[in-house]
mmCIF file of C-alpha atoms in Angstrom:
data_model
loop_
_atom_site.group_PDB
_atom_site.id
_atom_site.type_symbol
_atom_site.label_atom_id
_atom_site.label_comp_id
_atom_site.label_asym_id
_atom_site.label_seq_id
_atom_site.Cartn_x
_atom_site.Cartn_y
_atom_site.Cartn_z
ATOM 1 C CA MET A 1 -23.821 -16.590 -7.035
ATOM 2 C CA ARG A 2 -21.128 -14.014 -6.325
ATOM 3 C CA ASN A 3 -17.963 -13.987 -8.372
ATOM 4 C CA CYS A 4 -15.219 -12.773 -6.013
ATOM 5 C CA GLY A 5 -12.508 -14.850 -7.671
ATOM 6 C CA GLY A 6 -8.754 -14.570 -7.501
ATOM 7 C CA PHE A 7 -6.471 -12.238 -9.326
ATOM 8 C CA SER A 8 -3.944 -12.271 -12.105
ATOM 9 C CA PHE A 9 -0.925 -10.154 -12.866
ATOM 10 C CA THR A 10 -0.181 -7.750 -15.643
ATOM 11 C CA TYR A 11 3.184 -6.052 -15.858
ATOM 12 C CA GLY A 12 2.769 -2.464 -16.982
ATOM 13 C CA ALA A 13 5.416 -0.469 -18.755
ATOM 14 C CA LEU A 14 6.739 0.922 -15.497
ATOM 15 C CA LEU A 15 5.269 -0.733 -12.444
ATOM 16 C CA LEU A 16 3.639 -3.902 -11.206
ATOM 17 C CA MET A 17 -0.064 -3.644 -11.889
ATOM 18 C CA LEU A 18 -2.514 -6.214 -10.569
ATOM 19 C CA THR A 19 -5.803 -6.851 -12.302
ATOM 20 C CA LEU A 20 -8.850 -8.421 -10.722
ATOM 21 C CA PRO A 21 -11.243 -10.678 -12.616
ATOM 22 C CA TYR A 22 -14.235 -10.059 -10.370
ATOM 23 C CA ARG A 23 -17.297 -7.878 -10.320
ATOM 24 C CA ARG A 24 -16.815 -5.429 -7.460
ATOM 25 C CA GLN A 25 -20.516 -4.714 -6.856
ATOM 26 C CA GLU A 26 -21.047 -8.370 -5.976
ATOM 27 C CA CYS A 27 -18.343 -8.482 -3.288
ATOM 28 C CA ASP A 28 -18.700 -6.599 -0.063
ATOM 29 C CA ALA A 29 -15.632 -5.318 1.768
ATOM 30 C CA ALA A 30 -15.853 -7.924 4.534
ATOM 31 C CA ASP A 31 -15.766 -10.771 2.011
ATOM 32 C CA ALA A 32 -12.868 -9.183 0.167
ATOM 33 C CA THR A 33 -10.816 -8.642 3.323
ATOM 34 C CA LYS A 34 -11.552 -12.138 4.633
ATOM 35 C CA ARG A 35 -10.576 -13.757 1.336
ATOM 36 C CA ALA A 36 -7.413 -11.734 0.972
ATOM 37 C CA ILE A 37 -6.058 -12.237 4.480
ATOM 38 C CA VAL A 38 -6.499 -16.002 4.319
ATOM 39 C CA GLY A 39 -5.098 -16.206 0.797
ATOM 40 C CA LEU A 40 -1.377 -16.085 1.532
ATOM 41 C CA ARG A 41 0.494 -17.278 4.591
ATOM 42 C CA ASP A 42 4.204 -17.179 5.189
ATOM 43 C CA GLY A 43 4.054 -20.498 7.047
ATOM 44 C CA ASN A 44 6.071 -19.165 9.962
ATOM 45 C CA GLU A 45 5.028 -16.069 11.845
ATOM 46 C CA LYS A 46 3.185 -13.831 9.405
ATOM 47 C CA ARG A 47 -0.095 -13.594 7.548
ATOM 48 C CA TYR A 48 -0.473 -11.220 4.624
ATOM 49 C CA TYR A 49 -3.372 -9.164 3.399
ATOM 50 C CA LEU A 50 -3.101 -8.489 -0.308
ATOM 51 C CA GLY A 51 -4.321 -4.930 -0.832
ATOM 52 C CA ILE A 52 -5.506 -5.582 -4.357
ATOM 53 C CA PHE A 53 -8.965 -4.084 -4.155
ATOM 54 C CA PHE A 54 -7.857 -0.472 -4.489
ATOM 55 C CA LYS A 55 -4.708 1.529 -5.067
ATOM 56 C CA ALA A 56 -3.252 3.675 -2.318
ATOM 57 C CA ASN A 57 -0.206 5.832 -1.775
ATOM 58 C CA TYR A 58 2.170 5.098 1.095
ATOM 59 C CA TYR A 59 0.233 7.184 3.610
ATOM 60 C CA ARG A 60 -3.198 5.764 2.780
ATOM 61 C CA ALA A 61 -1.878 2.184 2.661
ATOM 62 C CA THR A 62 -0.261 2.660 6.081
ATOM 63 C CA GLN A 63 -3.508 4.048 7.472
ATOM 64 C CA TYR A 64 -5.531 1.170 5.992
ATOM 65 C CA CYS A 65 -3.206 -1.491 7.415
ATOM 66 C CA ARG A 66 -3.139 0.089 10.871
ATOM 67 C CA PHE A 67 -6.924 0.510 10.941
ATOM 68 C CA HIS A 68 -7.193 -3.261 10.423
ATOM 69 C CA GLY A 69 -4.559 -4.112 13.067
ATOM 70 C CA MET A 70 -1.741 -4.743 10.594
ATOM 71 C CA HIS A 71 1.343 -3.017 9.164
ATOM 72 C CA LEU A 72 2.730 -2.618 5.674
ATOM 73 C CA ALA A 73 4.695 -5.757 4.870
ATOM 74 C CA SER A 74 8.436 -5.956 5.441
ATOM 75 C CA ILE A 75 10.684 -8.472 3.697
ATOM 76 C CA THR A 76 13.450 -9.938 5.830
ATOM 77 C CA SER A 77 14.828 -12.829 3.755
ATOM 78 C CA GLN A 78 15.302 -14.036 0.193
ATOM 79 C CA GLU A 79 12.780 -16.814 0.870
ATOM 80 C CA GLU A 80 10.128 -14.312 1.927
ATOM 81 C CA ASN A 81 10.995 -12.046 -1.017
ATOM 82 C CA ASP A 82 10.601 -14.936 -3.454
ATOM 83 C CA LYS A 83 7.304 -16.023 -1.919
ATOM 84 C CA LEU A 84 5.801 -12.536 -1.995
ATOM 85 C CA GLU A 85 7.318 -11.511 -5.315
ATOM 86 C CA LYS A 86 4.396 -12.761 -7.306
ATOM 87 C CA TYR A 87 1.878 -10.992 -5.112
ATOM 88 C CA ILE A 88 3.034 -7.690 -3.741
ATOM 89 C CA LYS A 89 3.639 -3.984 -3.902
ATOM 90 C CA ASP A 90 5.656 -3.287 -0.795
ATOM 91 C CA PHE A 91 6.623 -0.125 1.015
ATOM 92 C CA GLY A 92 9.802 0.735 2.840
ATOM 93 C CA THR A 93 10.923 4.297 3.404
ATOM 94 C CA ASP A 94 13.963 6.519 3.841
ATOM 95 C CA LEU A 95 11.895 9.466 5.056
ATOM 96 C CA ALA A 96 13.672 9.467 8.448
ATOM 97 C CA GLU A 97 17.228 9.471 7.079
ATOM 98 C CA GLU A 98 17.975 9.947 3.380
ATOM 99 C CA GLY A 99 19.618 6.899 1.842
ATOM 100 C CA HIS A 100 18.904 4.642 4.838
ATOM 101 C CA PHE A 101 15.715 2.642 4.399
ATOM 102 C CA PHE A 102 13.697 1.337 7.343
ATOM 103 C CA TRP A 103 10.703 -1.007 7.541
ATOM 104 C CA MET A 104 7.758 1.041 8.716
ATOM 105 C CA SER A 105 6.170 -1.959 10.444
ATOM 106 C CA THR A 106 9.088 -2.372 12.851
ATOM 107 C CA GLY A 107 11.233 0.756 12.549
ATOM 108 C CA ARG A 108 14.209 -1.532 11.954
ATOM 109 C CA PRO A 109 16.771 -0.859 9.231
ATOM 110 C CA ILE A 110 16.428 -2.966 6.109
ATOM 111 C CA THR A 111 19.103 -5.661 6.358
ATOM 112 C CA PHE A 112 18.033 -7.925 3.480
ATOM 113 C CA THR A 113 17.970 -6.051 0.155
ATOM 114 C CA ASN A 114 16.999 -6.889 -3.401
ATOM 115 C CA TRP A 115 17.470 -3.558 -5.236
ATOM 116 C CA ASN A 116 17.392 -3.173 -9.010
ATOM 117 C CA ALA A 117 20.748 -2.157 -10.506
ATOM 118 C CA GLY A 118 21.312 1.552 -9.880
ATOM 119 C CA GLU A 119 18.720 1.721 -7.094
ATOM 120 C CA PRO A 120 17.988 3.369 -4.818
ATOM 121 C CA ASN A 121 18.743 6.503 -6.842
ATOM 122 C CA ASN A 122 16.470 9.026 -5.058
ATOM 123 C CA PHE A 123 15.389 10.558 -8.356
ATOM 124 C CA GLU A 124 13.983 14.066 -7.943
ATOM 125 C CA TYR A 125 10.938 14.956 -10.046
ATOM 126 C CA GLU A 126 10.198 18.373 -11.580
ATOM 127 C CA ASN A 127 7.794 19.137 -8.726
ATOM 128 C CA GLY A 128 10.616 18.568 -6.209
ATOM 129 C CA GLU A 129 9.294 15.234 -4.935
ATOM 130 C CA GLN A 130 11.960 12.652 -4.230
ATOM 131 C CA GLU A 131 11.834 8.870 -4.116
ATOM 132 C CA ASN A 132 11.597 8.077 -0.400
ATOM 133 C CA CYS A 133 9.414 4.942 -0.513
ATOM 134 C CA MET A 134 10.118 1.484 -1.855
ATOM 135 C CA GLU A 135 8.253 -0.807 -4.234
ATOM 136 C CA LEU A 136 8.710 -4.027 -6.170
ATOM 137 C CA TRP A 137 9.143 -3.508 -9.900
ATOM 138 C CA ASN A 138 9.769 -5.928 -12.770
ATOM 139 C CA ARG A 139 11.885 -3.454 -14.735
ATOM 140 C CA ASP A 140 13.705 -5.855 -17.043
ATOM 141 C CA GLY A 141 11.403 -8.893 -17.109
ATOM 142 C CA LYS A 142 13.810 -10.866 -14.890
ATOM 143 C CA GLY A 143 11.708 -10.830 -11.754
ATOM 144 C CA MET A 144 10.692 -8.390 -9.099
ATOM 145 C CA LYS A 145 13.428 -6.199 -7.676
ATOM 146 C CA TRP A 146 13.228 -3.224 -5.345
ATOM 147 C CA ASN A 147 12.934 0.342 -6.589
ATOM 148 C CA ASP A 148 12.673 3.608 -4.700
ATOM 149 C CA SER A 149 9.609 5.617 -5.705
ATOM 150 C CA PRO A 150 7.665 8.699 -4.610
ATOM 151 C CA CYS A 151 5.532 8.090 -1.518
ATOM 152 C CA SER A 152 2.618 9.781 -3.307
ATOM 153 C CA PHE A 153 2.539 7.102 -6.024
ATOM 154 C CA GLU A 154 -0.641 5.011 -5.833
ATOM 155 C CA THR A 155 -0.471 1.278 -6.395
ATOM 156 C CA TYR A 156 -1.524 -1.992 -4.768
ATOM 157 C CA PHE A 157 0.018 -2.973 -1.437
ATOM 158 C CA VAL A 158 0.440 -5.743 1.134
ATOM 159 C CA CYS A 159 -0.230 -5.606 4.868
ATOM 160 C CA GLU A 160 1.133 -8.151 7.317
ATOM 161 C CA VAL A 161 0.169 -9.291 10.781
ATOM 162 C CA GLN A 162 2.016 -11.552 13.197
ATOM 163 C CA GLN A 163 0.280 -14.905 13.640
ATOM 164 C CA SER A 164 -0.799 -16.090 17.050
ATOM 165 C CA ILE A 165 0.813 -19.453 17.668
#
């Protein structure tokens, strides 16, 4: 019997980290994708794939979602934010225009926001990399808020696809 069970959450010192209580060698990719995409539904127009089987940076996560006919998730309301909060690492970006974040799935400006205090701050690292992507982060233990982060940072992610009604 294969053990491809669910997942639990561990909050690391800096970022949301998801841990999986399953034995990877017993789960093939098709099973994992099928289980994940059915696992969480918005109830309205979207289905979500929880990218919890490997970490990826913004570029790889985008490529993975598109390859499977999806996009990186975008959050457009407090209700959706609350629902996904317990599950996701999300990406938005200000690569096109510094300080103005857009959802990569639609190209639309972010109108609903849930930034941590002092964010986005576009911190510049010693190597010159700036924070042009967005993630959810439980910085103070009071719930998931948005944080800008380097696009090269690897973490878990969420893809979304519009439901056929």
